[in-house]
């Protein structure tokens, strides 16, 4: 834990558990007042080469030695003290004010940070795994985690899948457990309301697969309630159509450690607190529950992607035939040994930061089971979990990744260049810092045992967050490449990323195209869409395999175009063929109404912006392309009275455009960019959108946070706080072009 105060933590040990506690309930902390609040002036964001962790300073001397930065204050919702700026009269002046504000938020390594929260199912994994592995939670962190959960509690007392969602069994049961493990009293009025909502929904037996897994691990449910996840599935030959290496990377890296734990049937020993949870989470006495009968029970609020008859049949065979009669100890051990090796590779290839905040706590638990509490693997996992925690004005949440450092920094650079500000000496130091950061974060080598552990080539790539996380992402690599090339071609900027390293990035991108011509995210599509019949997550859709995305495909197309402009002789024929196939995919992906469905942002505004950018890159505009005209007309039909556009996250879930109740700044920026990329000939709709954006800008140059704008897997929704400023500056800056 970087600069954390272990001495401020209230810890417990497994040996301390038992009846000797008397009436005292062991928890991760000994305090139980949700009215507590830390001193926000003592929080600091530590950024070590992109690794971001929040630190609480305990003494006045520490506070004096480490002053709070403007970025710290911004992220904590404190007054920044930044001055009022001149009222802009043009879009370009508004963009300049935005850049002036945003420049103060750059961190010492050269990157920008942001909240990437939204999902309400991430903290439970961290807190439950910490409880089980005797991992201390600093008191300051526990206070603010509870504050955040209370702040995001729905009116009925429950919690949803994400911060704007209705109460579900998943969100309510899991976050109720978190609050109790952090010391909150079951009789607290808000806990009583939460429990009431959970019981109205049927109790914890009606949660989805992931919640049943965590409750079984904690010892407040029986493993019979969990549908099977045999590790021997990983022993299937690679040619088998359902072999796990064909699954989407997030799905397989979550079910990999889950299957290891499932095979061990690991259950934490009962404590006085978990005994109480057994009474609180259900609508009937614990001992009377037939857990096996509830394997497939799920509340209508959680059943976003119902299990298919195929999956139900497979589960029945595994439960009733495979497990009791055919699964020998030797087969089980082979499966456990192989999954353990793959878990180790995931840890080593990411320096224990792991792919994301779902598999990281589960991997910690695997290491605790296999290596023991005192092992290096457990110690390093404990340290790395803090990379996902984020402080804001509502308290402490868990980000959907260990940050968005590379992604945001790359877009900032492009926005500044697009606006014509990059040659102004005023911004040179800021841009040099960004260039140094991007140079440092390029991944320079492939994974050891790359093929054996089913990893995509990554040499020359950039990740979404940091090189430690270490996963190639097609659009992150593309956007970072573009930012680097843009800056290194400007007078006065050094060449930090060599031609060879840019060629390495191109070599990686060229391995990622699908047969359809489109590009996915982390790796090419490896399995059939029929694998969705085996989707066991229940709360997410389109999760079993990689898919083609207009957003990722556009990022690659534009990166290849810029690269070929500066390096016309490197693999040119191959690049041209790949670009044409990618653009052809984008044409085919357009719907009859002129829209494109977005998978990484909300939703049609996001994908449409990227798709039109791709079409323009091959010369298609409103004037000469019927499909571009259809796209523009689709957007123009959605413009609101105030000139803006507003799209609800419901569009991601339903696949149908859904108006937000009010216009949104980010959606408006995306549409304005799309119309300008299309060279839409009539200025009035664009001017109305730009005026709306300018009117909502604050006097210090910032814009307020609106509704959720980030998404993946149709129902995993996240606000990206910095995206507001980035997209608005890019939008307003394009007016300059």
XYZ file of C-alpha atoms in Angstrom:
737
model
C 0.000 0.000 0.000
C 1.820 3.098 -1.258
C 2.363 5.588 1.536
C -0.645 4.097 3.316
C -0.844 4.153 7.070
C -0.920 0.550 8.157
C -0.772 1.691 11.764
C -4.139 3.401 11.245
C -5.757 0.136 10.199
C -7.919 -1.889 12.549
C -7.007 -5.500 11.830
C -8.152 -8.908 12.919
C -6.826 -12.406 12.375
C -8.440 -15.766 11.785
C -6.975 -17.014 15.065
C -8.851 -14.278 16.913
C -12.255 -15.435 15.724
C -14.557 -17.365 17.969
C -16.880 -17.136 20.917
C -14.334 -15.143 22.938
C -15.673 -12.088 21.141
C -18.850 -12.365 23.211
C -21.285 -9.783 21.920
C -18.632 -8.134 19.760
C -18.923 -8.837 16.022
C -15.550 -9.106 14.253
C -15.400 -6.913 11.168
C -12.790 -5.217 9.061
C -13.125 -2.176 11.302
C -14.249 -1.614 14.869
C -16.222 1.570 14.218
C -19.811 1.522 13.046
C -20.987 5.052 12.442
C -21.995 5.931 8.903
C -22.111 9.576 9.992
C -18.318 9.647 10.126
C -16.428 11.543 7.472
C -12.726 11.969 6.905
C -10.998 15.309 6.504
C -10.912 15.762 2.729
C -8.044 18.236 2.988
C -5.817 15.305 4.008
C -6.397 13.143 0.913
C -3.736 13.018 -1.797
C -3.628 11.254 -5.168
C -0.270 9.563 -5.550
C 0.691 8.961 -9.183
C 3.775 6.784 -9.619
C 4.457 6.487 -13.358
C 0.719 6.195 -13.944
C -0.083 3.973 -10.975
C -2.691 5.950 -9.022
C -3.480 5.392 -5.346
C -5.238 7.608 -2.806
C -3.325 8.352 0.400
C -4.647 9.846 3.637
C -2.183 11.994 5.578
C -2.506 11.391 9.300
C -0.366 14.183 10.725
C -0.132 17.939 10.278
C 3.538 17.552 9.433
C 2.692 15.250 6.524
C 0.083 17.720 5.303
C 2.633 20.526 5.399
C 5.217 18.520 3.460
C 2.746 17.361 0.807
C 0.394 20.205 -0.153
C -2.908 19.350 -1.780
C -2.850 19.921 -5.540
C -5.536 21.440 -7.712
C -6.082 17.980 -9.196
C -6.615 16.529 -5.714
C -9.190 19.195 -4.930
C -10.961 18.711 -8.246
C -11.356 14.969 -7.830
C -12.523 15.399 -4.231
C -15.099 18.004 -5.173
C -13.351 20.721 -3.174
C -13.029 24.333 -4.354
C -10.038 24.503 -6.672
C -9.427 28.207 -6.225
C -9.001 28.653 -9.958
C -9.922 32.123 -11.237
C -12.852 33.084 -13.393
C -11.945 33.273 -17.061
C -13.109 35.711 -19.687
C -16.549 34.891 -21.020
C -16.030 33.158 -24.378
C -17.694 34.623 -27.430
C -16.655 31.897 -29.885
C -16.382 28.093 -29.708
C -12.607 28.334 -29.967
C -12.442 30.674 -26.976
C -14.623 28.233 -25.060
C -12.238 25.403 -25.991
C -9.307 27.518 -24.797
C -11.009 28.100 -21.457
C -11.592 24.363 -21.165
C -7.957 23.629 -21.867
C -6.848 26.267 -19.372
C -8.875 24.551 -16.687
C -7.892 21.021 -17.657
C -4.191 21.834 -17.799
C -4.250 22.323 -14.022
C -5.335 18.701 -13.586
C -2.278 17.151 -15.238
C -0.367 14.913 -12.844
C 3.445 14.874 -12.444
C 4.065 11.848 -14.729
C 2.276 13.740 -17.537
C -1.083 11.960 -17.526
C -4.581 12.838 -16.391
C -6.685 10.865 -13.945
C -10.418 10.398 -13.672
C -13.162 8.539 -11.924
C -14.179 5.417 -13.823
C -16.834 4.158 -11.459
C -20.491 3.393 -11.958
C -20.799 -0.387 -11.396
C -22.076 -1.262 -7.930
C -20.801 -4.849 -7.879
C -17.046 -4.188 -7.700
C -16.455 -3.211 -4.059
C -17.975 -6.452 -2.704
C -15.245 -8.593 -4.250
C -12.518 -6.454 -2.720
C -14.103 -6.280 0.730
C -15.057 -9.963 0.928
C -11.629 -11.126 -0.256
C -9.992 -8.729 2.213
C -12.101 -10.100 5.060
C -11.226 -13.678 4.177
C -7.495 -13.106 3.638
C -7.005 -10.965 6.738
C -6.149 -7.982 4.571
C -6.405 -4.742 6.557
C -8.642 -1.948 5.329
C -7.473 1.474 6.556
C -10.102 3.085 8.748
C -10.175 6.156 6.523
C -10.910 4.022 3.462
C -13.626 2.063 5.263
C -15.362 5.254 6.395
C -15.465 6.624 2.868
C -16.520 3.325 1.274
C -19.519 3.298 3.586
C -20.228 6.953 2.820
C -20.185 6.228 -0.902
C -22.513 3.251 -0.603
C -24.973 5.216 1.523
C -24.780 8.107 -0.945
C -25.604 5.749 -3.823
C -28.368 3.865 -2.040
C -31.689 3.996 -3.882
C -34.790 5.469 -2.287
C -36.145 2.000 -1.556
C -32.962 1.173 0.365
C -31.426 -1.119 -2.225
C -28.584 -0.854 -4.681
C -28.611 -1.494 -8.418
C -26.229 -2.997 -10.914
C -24.902 0.515 -11.524
C -25.379 3.968 -10.015
C -28.405 4.867 -12.138
C -30.048 1.455 -12.046
C -33.023 0.195 -10.014
C -32.434 -2.010 -6.996
C -31.445 -5.602 -7.718
C -30.697 -8.652 -5.612
C -27.110 -8.559 -6.883
C -26.460 -4.946 -5.918
C -28.449 -5.013 -2.691
C -27.189 -8.293 -1.240
C -23.569 -7.656 -2.101
C -23.415 -4.082 -0.850
C -25.352 -4.980 2.282
C -22.615 -7.535 3.011
C -19.954 -4.893 2.389
C -21.548 -2.522 4.883
C -21.771 -5.219 7.529
C -18.183 -6.365 7.012
C -17.095 -2.747 7.414
C -18.837 -2.565 10.769
C -22.220 -1.029 10.007
C -24.950 -2.009 12.454
C -27.782 -4.146 11.113
C -30.241 -1.910 12.978
C -29.133 1.269 11.238
C -32.264 2.672 9.542
C -30.702 2.554 6.071
C -29.606 -1.042 6.620
C -33.110 -1.962 7.728
C -34.458 -0.444 4.506
C -31.858 -2.297 2.448
C -32.746 -5.584 4.110
C -36.436 -4.919 3.540
C -35.886 -4.378 -0.180
C -33.725 -7.488 -0.419
C -36.436 -9.554 1.238
C -39.128 -8.104 -1.027
C -37.044 -9.330 -3.974
C -36.947 -12.827 -2.463
C -33.663 -12.692 -0.567
C -30.118 -13.533 -1.595
C -31.083 -16.913 -3.086
C -32.442 -14.939 -6.073
C -29.125 -13.335 -6.941
C -27.156 -14.057 -10.120
C -24.229 -16.418 -10.446
C -21.550 -13.956 -9.312
C -23.303 -13.049 -6.057
C -23.944 -16.717 -5.256
C -20.237 -17.393 -5.780
C -19.135 -14.663 -3.339
C -21.723 -15.600 -0.699
C -20.586 -19.232 -0.846
C -16.947 -18.239 -0.489
C -17.810 -16.072 2.523
C -19.705 -18.934 4.117
C -23.152 -17.319 4.083
C -24.460 -19.619 1.335
C -23.827 -23.259 0.470
C -21.888 -24.202 -2.649
C -24.905 -26.201 -3.860
C -26.489 -22.906 -4.925
C -23.684 -22.171 -7.409
C -23.981 -23.555 -10.904
C -20.915 -25.647 -11.768
C -17.643 -24.145 -12.960
C -15.351 -27.182 -13.294
C -11.692 -26.265 -13.889
C -11.329 -29.304 -16.114
C -13.189 -27.286 -18.741
C -9.799 -25.636 -19.270
C -8.353 -29.021 -20.240
C -10.414 -29.124 -23.432
C -8.280 -29.182 -26.605
C -7.974 -25.815 -28.315
C -9.926 -27.028 -31.350
C -13.081 -27.577 -29.300
C -15.563 -24.783 -30.160
C -16.376 -24.034 -26.504
C -12.776 -24.111 -25.193
C -12.286 -21.189 -22.764
C -9.444 -19.618 -24.747
C -12.119 -18.665 -27.290
C -14.058 -16.608 -24.736
C -13.800 -12.855 -24.357
C -10.809 -12.032 -22.183
C -12.831 -10.556 -19.297
C -15.112 -13.571 -19.172
C -12.341 -16.110 -19.149
C -10.172 -14.233 -16.639
C -13.101 -14.062 -14.216
C -14.257 -17.663 -14.572
C -10.656 -18.942 -14.479
C -10.034 -18.201 -10.769
C -13.708 -18.837 -9.970
C -13.353 -22.384 -11.302
C -10.222 -22.949 -9.218
C -12.044 -21.887 -6.048
C -15.204 -23.775 -7.016
C -13.216 -26.977 -7.367
C -11.753 -26.513 -3.878
C -15.206 -25.611 -2.481
C -13.361 -23.081 -0.356
C -15.556 -21.620 2.387
C -14.439 -19.201 5.077
C -14.963 -20.482 8.636
C -18.044 -19.092 10.340
C -17.667 -16.035 12.555
C -20.259 -14.321 14.729
C -20.720 -11.768 11.954
C -21.215 -14.269 9.137
C -23.659 -16.176 11.348
C -25.656 -12.966 11.603
C -25.481 -12.474 7.846
C -26.955 -15.934 7.373
C -29.988 -14.691 9.276
C -30.175 -11.304 7.551
C -29.829 -12.176 3.875
C -32.696 -14.628 3.541
C -36.445 -14.715 4.071
C -36.415 -18.031 5.931
C -34.138 -19.748 8.449
C -30.782 -20.613 6.898
C -30.934 -24.292 7.855
C -34.300 -24.696 6.126
C -33.102 -23.435 2.723
C -32.691 -26.003 -0.047
C -29.745 -24.281 -1.727
C -29.483 -26.859 -4.504
C -33.034 -26.045 -5.560
C -32.038 -22.377 -5.993
C -29.200 -22.894 -8.487
C -31.281 -21.312 -11.220
C -33.372 -18.974 -9.086
C -32.937 -15.362 -10.092
C -34.982 -12.233 -9.552
C -36.612 -10.578 -12.543
C -34.633 -7.464 -11.611
C -31.350 -9.294 -12.209
C -32.214 -11.546 -15.120
C -30.837 -9.297 -17.852
C -29.579 -12.247 -19.913
C -31.620 -15.351 -19.020
C -29.870 -18.684 -19.096
C -30.602 -20.658 -22.241
C -31.981 -24.180 -22.279
C -28.570 -25.269 -23.567
C -26.788 -23.880 -20.502
C -29.412 -25.328 -18.171
C -28.945 -28.748 -19.776
C -25.154 -28.534 -19.469
C -25.458 -27.517 -15.803
C -27.868 -30.402 -15.105
C -25.437 -32.893 -16.636
C -22.521 -31.480 -14.657
C -24.440 -31.498 -11.375
C -26.175 -34.837 -11.714
C -23.809 -36.952 -13.812
C -20.340 -35.451 -14.161
C -19.645 -34.356 -10.598
C -20.986 -37.408 -8.737
C -20.033 -40.199 -11.145
C -17.436 -39.242 -13.757
C -15.235 -36.570 -12.155
C -12.307 -38.427 -10.664
C -9.802 -36.905 -8.252
C -7.114 -37.179 -10.925
C -9.157 -35.202 -13.453
C -10.030 -32.586 -10.847
C -6.379 -32.198 -9.869
C -5.288 -31.805 -13.482
C -7.869 -29.076 -13.917
C -6.856 -27.322 -10.733
C -3.142 -27.504 -11.594
C -3.674 -26.094 -15.073
C -5.958 -23.268 -13.951
C -3.513 -22.413 -11.170
C -0.699 -22.113 -13.711
C -2.835 -19.795 -15.844
C -3.702 -17.707 -12.777
C 0.002 -17.366 -12.015
C 0.672 -16.224 -15.571
C -2.042 -13.580 -15.293
C -0.496 -12.298 -12.070
C 3.053 -12.269 -13.394
C 2.159 -10.673 -16.739
C 0.410 -7.786 -14.978
C 2.608 -7.453 -11.882
C -0.477 -8.537 -9.928
C -2.576 -5.587 -11.125
C -4.602 -8.065 -13.218
C -6.970 -7.404 -16.054
C -9.533 -5.633 -13.900
C -11.246 -5.215 -10.528
C -13.390 -8.341 -10.872
C -10.675 -10.951 -11.323
C -8.081 -9.228 -9.098
C -9.771 -10.004 -5.744
C -10.548 -13.551 -6.897
C -6.916 -14.082 -7.882
C -5.916 -12.824 -4.428
C -8.147 -15.461 -2.897
C -6.614 -18.167 -5.108
C -3.129 -17.157 -3.972
C -4.302 -17.185 -0.355
C -5.618 -20.733 -0.801
C -2.586 -22.036 -2.700
C 0.386 -20.027 -1.390
C -0.755 -19.014 2.072
C -1.254 -15.685 3.793
C 2.442 -14.902 4.216
C 3.356 -15.434 0.559
C 4.680 -12.797 -1.813
C 1.707 -13.320 -4.131
C -0.773 -12.435 -1.373
C 1.314 -9.474 -0.261
C 1.585 -8.067 -3.777
C -2.121 -8.570 -4.479
C -2.954 -6.666 -1.304
C -0.860 -3.740 -2.472
C -2.322 -3.747 -5.963
C -5.964 -3.706 -4.866
C -5.542 -0.060 -3.876
C -4.970 0.773 -7.560
C -8.710 0.358 -8.148
C -9.979 2.557 -5.309
C -11.019 6.118 -6.052
C -11.972 9.065 -3.841
C -14.589 11.646 -4.731
C -16.965 14.001 -2.947
C -19.376 11.142 -2.119
C -16.751 8.838 -0.657
C -14.603 5.983 -1.941
C -15.627 3.763 -4.843
C -13.965 1.115 -6.965
C -13.064 2.002 -10.528
C -13.888 -0.276 -13.437
C -10.157 -0.531 -14.223
C -6.975 0.661 -12.548
C -7.500 3.934 -14.409
C -7.866 5.372 -17.893
C -4.486 7.062 -17.995
C -3.356 6.269 -21.534
C -6.811 6.703 -23.069
C -7.471 10.145 -21.589
C -3.963 11.428 -22.190
C -4.054 10.412 -25.849
C -7.364 12.178 -26.428
C -6.174 15.300 -24.630
C -3.220 15.554 -26.993
C -5.416 15.073 -30.051
C -7.913 17.682 -28.846
C -5.159 20.253 -28.372
C -3.709 19.555 -31.806
C -7.147 19.603 -33.483
C -7.915 22.961 -31.875
C -4.687 24.452 -33.208
C -3.284 25.111 -29.738
C -0.312 22.748 -29.901
C 2.071 25.262 -31.459
C 1.402 27.829 -28.728
C 4.454 27.862 -26.417
C 2.084 28.198 -23.455
C 1.109 24.536 -23.766
C 4.453 23.034 -24.693
C 5.462 21.826 -21.230
C 2.058 20.243 -20.733
C 2.258 18.450 -24.075
C 5.849 17.372 -23.493
C 4.739 15.797 -20.242
C 1.962 13.965 -22.057
C 4.387 12.763 -24.729
C 6.823 11.492 -22.099
C 4.012 9.645 -20.378
C 2.816 7.978 -23.563
C 6.373 7.010 -24.452
C 6.844 5.467 -21.020
C 3.585 3.525 -21.197
C 4.171 1.745 -24.485
C 4.455 -1.999 -23.915
C 7.881 -3.062 -25.148
C 7.746 -6.869 -25.057
C 5.343 -9.750 -25.487
C 4.250 -11.946 -22.583
C 6.449 -14.901 -21.722
C 4.658 -18.118 -22.691
C 2.331 -15.918 -24.752
C 0.771 -18.681 -26.833
C 0.516 -21.105 -23.929
C -1.466 -18.660 -21.801
C -3.560 -17.519 -24.781
C -2.446 -13.900 -24.762
C -2.613 -11.584 -27.772
C 0.607 -10.067 -29.115
C 1.345 -6.854 -27.219
C 4.786 -5.642 -28.265
C 4.436 -2.003 -29.303
C 0.887 -1.696 -27.978
C -0.684 0.572 -25.386
C -3.132 -0.523 -22.730
C -6.234 1.343 -21.600
C -4.542 2.390 -18.376
C -0.891 1.498 -17.815
C 1.788 -0.786 -19.178
C 1.740 -2.722 -15.887
C -1.800 -3.819 -16.641
C -0.286 -4.903 -19.908
C -3.233 -5.797 -22.134
C -3.253 -4.755 -25.783
C -6.351 -2.758 -26.705
C -6.881 -1.940 -30.361
C -8.339 1.542 -29.979
C -6.061 2.543 -27.096
C -3.027 1.578 -29.155
C -4.418 3.486 -32.125
C -5.268 6.671 -30.225
C -1.941 6.692 -28.373
C -0.084 6.179 -31.669
C -1.923 9.091 -33.237
C -1.161 11.353 -30.298
C 2.529 10.451 -30.392
C 2.813 10.967 -34.144
C 0.951 14.277 -33.983
C 3.287 15.699 -31.363
C 6.532 14.308 -32.740
C 5.813 15.905 -36.117
C 5.439 19.368 -34.584
C 8.445 21.732 -34.564
C 10.290 21.699 -31.264
C 9.035 18.337 -30.024
C 11.525 15.491 -29.544
C 11.232 12.041 -31.096
C 10.823 9.904 -28.004
C 9.063 6.974 -29.684
C 11.306 5.718 -32.459
C 10.192 4.642 -35.914
C 10.886 1.039 -34.938
C 8.580 1.294 -31.936
C 5.806 2.770 -34.065
C 6.286 -0.083 -36.499
C 5.966 -2.496 -33.578
C 2.596 -0.925 -32.799
C 1.507 -1.288 -36.418
C 2.634 -4.919 -36.456
C 0.430 -5.598 -33.439
C -2.607 -3.784 -34.868
C -2.351 -5.736 -38.095
C -2.768 -8.994 -36.155
C -6.103 -7.885 -34.729
C -8.460 -7.656 -37.696
C -11.375 -10.078 -37.795
C -12.447 -11.958 -40.942
C -15.394 -9.545 -41.133
C -12.964 -6.662 -41.597
C -13.868 -5.130 -38.243
C -11.739 -4.809 -35.136
C -12.595 -5.961 -31.625
C -11.040 -4.680 -28.401
C -8.370 -6.890 -26.791
C -7.909 -9.564 -29.444
C -9.550 -10.892 -32.605
C -12.790 -12.798 -32.186
C -11.923 -16.389 -31.319
C -15.295 -18.072 -30.943
C -18.744 -18.282 -32.434
C -21.569 -15.998 -31.325
C -23.380 -19.202 -30.352
C -21.135 -19.272 -27.294
C -23.587 -16.721 -25.886
C -25.858 -19.730 -25.285
C -23.409 -20.580 -22.486
C -23.422 -17.083 -20.936
C -23.671 -17.815 -17.215
C -23.237 -14.261 -15.939
C -26.969 -13.463 -16.292
C -26.530 -9.721 -15.687
C -24.528 -8.963 -18.861
C -25.091 -9.515 -22.561
C -22.636 -9.998 -25.428
C -19.990 -11.121 -22.979
C -18.832 -14.533 -24.160
C -16.751 -13.516 -27.170
C -15.128 -10.480 -28.740
C -17.249 -8.595 -31.258
C -16.597 -6.138 -34.051
C -16.966 -2.542 -32.890
C -17.339 0.560 -35.085
C -15.481 2.504 -32.388
C -12.415 0.260 -32.323
C -12.443 -0.174 -36.091
C -12.462 3.583 -36.642
C -9.601 4.137 -34.224
C -7.496 1.601 -36.126
C -8.448 3.018 -39.539
C -7.491 6.570 -38.578
C -4.250 5.421 -36.931
C -3.251 3.437 -40.011
C -4.060 6.432 -42.219
C -1.901 8.787 -40.178
C 0.923 6.265 -40.013
C 0.906 5.762 -43.783
C 1.010 9.519 -44.271
C 4.305 9.711 -42.401
C 5.658 6.236 -43.226
C 4.345 5.487 -46.745
C 6.697 2.589 -47.408
C 6.052 0.385 -44.369
C 3.664 -2.492 -45.155
C 1.666 -0.068 -47.290
C -0.184 -2.559 -49.469
C -1.244 -4.591 -46.451
C -2.317 -1.492 -44.545
C -4.411 -0.288 -47.484
C -6.169 -3.648 -47.771
C -6.894 -3.765 -44.052
C -8.261 -0.210 -44.055
C -10.595 -0.915 -46.959
C -11.918 -4.063 -45.299
C -12.418 -2.192 -42.013
C -14.336 0.626 -43.653
C -16.427 -1.890 -45.552
C -17.341 -3.488 -42.212
C -18.398 -0.077 -40.875
C -20.624 0.406 -43.916
C -22.285 -2.964 -43.311
C -22.740 -2.258 -39.609
C -24.918 0.771 -40.300
C -28.588 0.235 -39.570
C -31.314 1.115 -42.078
C -32.190 4.240 -40.070
C -28.619 5.533 -40.537
C -27.351 4.747 -37.040
C -24.611 2.576 -35.550
C -24.926 0.791 -32.217
C -22.180 1.730 -29.745
C -20.670 -0.757 -27.318
C -18.231 1.449 -25.396
C -20.203 4.655 -24.962
C -23.834 5.764 -24.754
C -24.640 4.765 -27.431
C -25.722 5.693 -30.958
C -24.172 9.154 -30.615
C -20.851 7.570 -29.647
C -20.672 4.962 -32.396
C -22.001 7.349 -35.026
C -19.260 9.856 -34.330
C -16.577 7.226 -34.896
C -18.243 5.631 -37.909
C -18.599 8.927 -39.753
C -14.955 9.688 -39.026
C -14.019 6.416 -40.727
C -16.143 7.176 -43.776
C -14.674 10.625 -44.086
C -11.165 9.123 -44.002
C -11.952 7.423 -47.340
C -13.612 10.490 -48.833
C -17.272 9.880 -47.952
C -19.124 13.027 -46.860
C -22.672 14.339 -46.757
C -22.301 15.627 -50.297
C -21.282 12.393 -51.993
C -22.431 9.566 -49.696
C -25.988 8.396 -49.197
C -25.019 6.517 -46.029
C -23.451 9.637 -44.503
C -26.592 11.603 -45.319
C -28.702 8.945 -43.583
C -26.449 9.152 -40.531
C -26.781 12.931 -40.372
C -30.548 12.807 -40.761
C -30.735 10.262 -37.939
C -28.924 12.660 -35.616
C -30.819 15.738 -36.744
C -34.090 14.007 -35.939
C -32.956 13.598 -32.314
C -31.919 17.195 -31.608
C -33.684 18.690 -28.588
C -35.289 22.103 -28.211
C -32.268 23.617 -26.473
C -30.037 22.588 -29.388
C -28.399 19.680 -27.612
C -28.697 15.913 -27.776
C -29.441 13.615 -24.884
C -29.254 9.826 -25.013
C -30.130 7.533 -22.118
C -28.102 4.501 -21.107
C -31.297 2.519 -21.741
C -30.367 2.619 -25.422
C -27.403 0.341 -24.642
C -29.666 -2.209 -22.985
C -32.500 -2.171 -25.512
C -30.618 -1.464 -28.731
C -33.099 1.303 -29.529
C -32.463 5.052 -29.319
C -33.818 6.314 -26.002
C -34.001 10.006 -25.231
C -32.580 11.212 -21.962
C -34.928 13.479 -20.047
C -32.615 16.379 -20.813
C -29.815 17.132 -23.242
C -26.348 15.932 -22.297
C -23.128 17.818 -22.888
C -21.111 14.799 -24.002
C -23.769 13.410 -26.367
C -24.044 16.867 -27.894
C -20.298 17.089 -28.396
C -20.233 13.685 -30.075
C -23.010 14.606 -32.502
C -21.469 17.966 -33.339
C -18.167 16.230 -34.097
C -20.023 13.716 -36.292
C -21.799 16.438 -38.259
C -18.576 18.364 -38.772
C -16.743 15.204 -39.850
C -19.579 14.586 -42.319
C -19.173 18.126 -43.668
C -22.858 18.704 -43.087
C -23.602 21.814 -45.170
C -26.122 23.569 -42.911
C -24.550 25.323 -39.949
C -27.633 26.026 -37.848
C -27.977 22.613 -36.075
C -24.268 22.548 -35.279
C -24.280 26.128 -34.037
C -27.231 25.368 -31.748
C -25.379 22.381 -30.300
C -22.206 24.397 -29.782
C -24.155 27.193 -28.142
C -25.698 24.736 -25.694
C -22.229 23.408 -24.792
C -20.873 26.916 -24.307
C -23.801 27.996 -22.140
C -23.187 25.125 -19.732
C -19.505 25.883 -19.317
C -18.552 27.187 -15.873
C -16.713 30.452 -15.368
C -13.467 28.603 -14.592
C -13.621 26.740 -17.932
C -14.948 23.394 -16.684
C -18.164 21.578 -17.516
C -20.447 19.826 -15.005
C -20.820 16.064 -14.862
C -23.952 14.779 -16.559
C -25.469 11.339 -16.897
C -23.566 8.099 -17.483
C -21.760 8.077 -20.823
C -19.515 4.993 -20.660
C -20.661 1.397 -21.128
C -19.680 -2.127 -22.006
C -21.505 -5.451 -22.201
C -24.777 -3.528 -22.627
C -25.364 -3.096 -18.886
C -21.963 -2.271 -17.335
C -22.261 1.504 -17.144
C -19.694 4.049 -16.039
C -19.316 7.812 -15.910
C -15.932 8.974 -17.168
C -15.501 12.330 -15.485
C -12.690 13.674 -17.641
C -14.446 12.698 -20.877
C -16.710 15.769 -20.565
C -13.838 18.219 -20.836
C -11.963 16.137 -23.415
C -14.826 15.688 -25.847
C -16.032 19.251 -25.508
C -12.593 20.625 -26.260
C -12.242 18.271 -29.214
C -15.680 19.291 -30.468
C -15.144 23.015 -30.050
C -11.634 22.729 -31.415
C -12.829 21.099 -34.645
C -14.636 24.344 -35.403
C -11.171 25.831 -35.834
C -10.394 23.304 -38.579
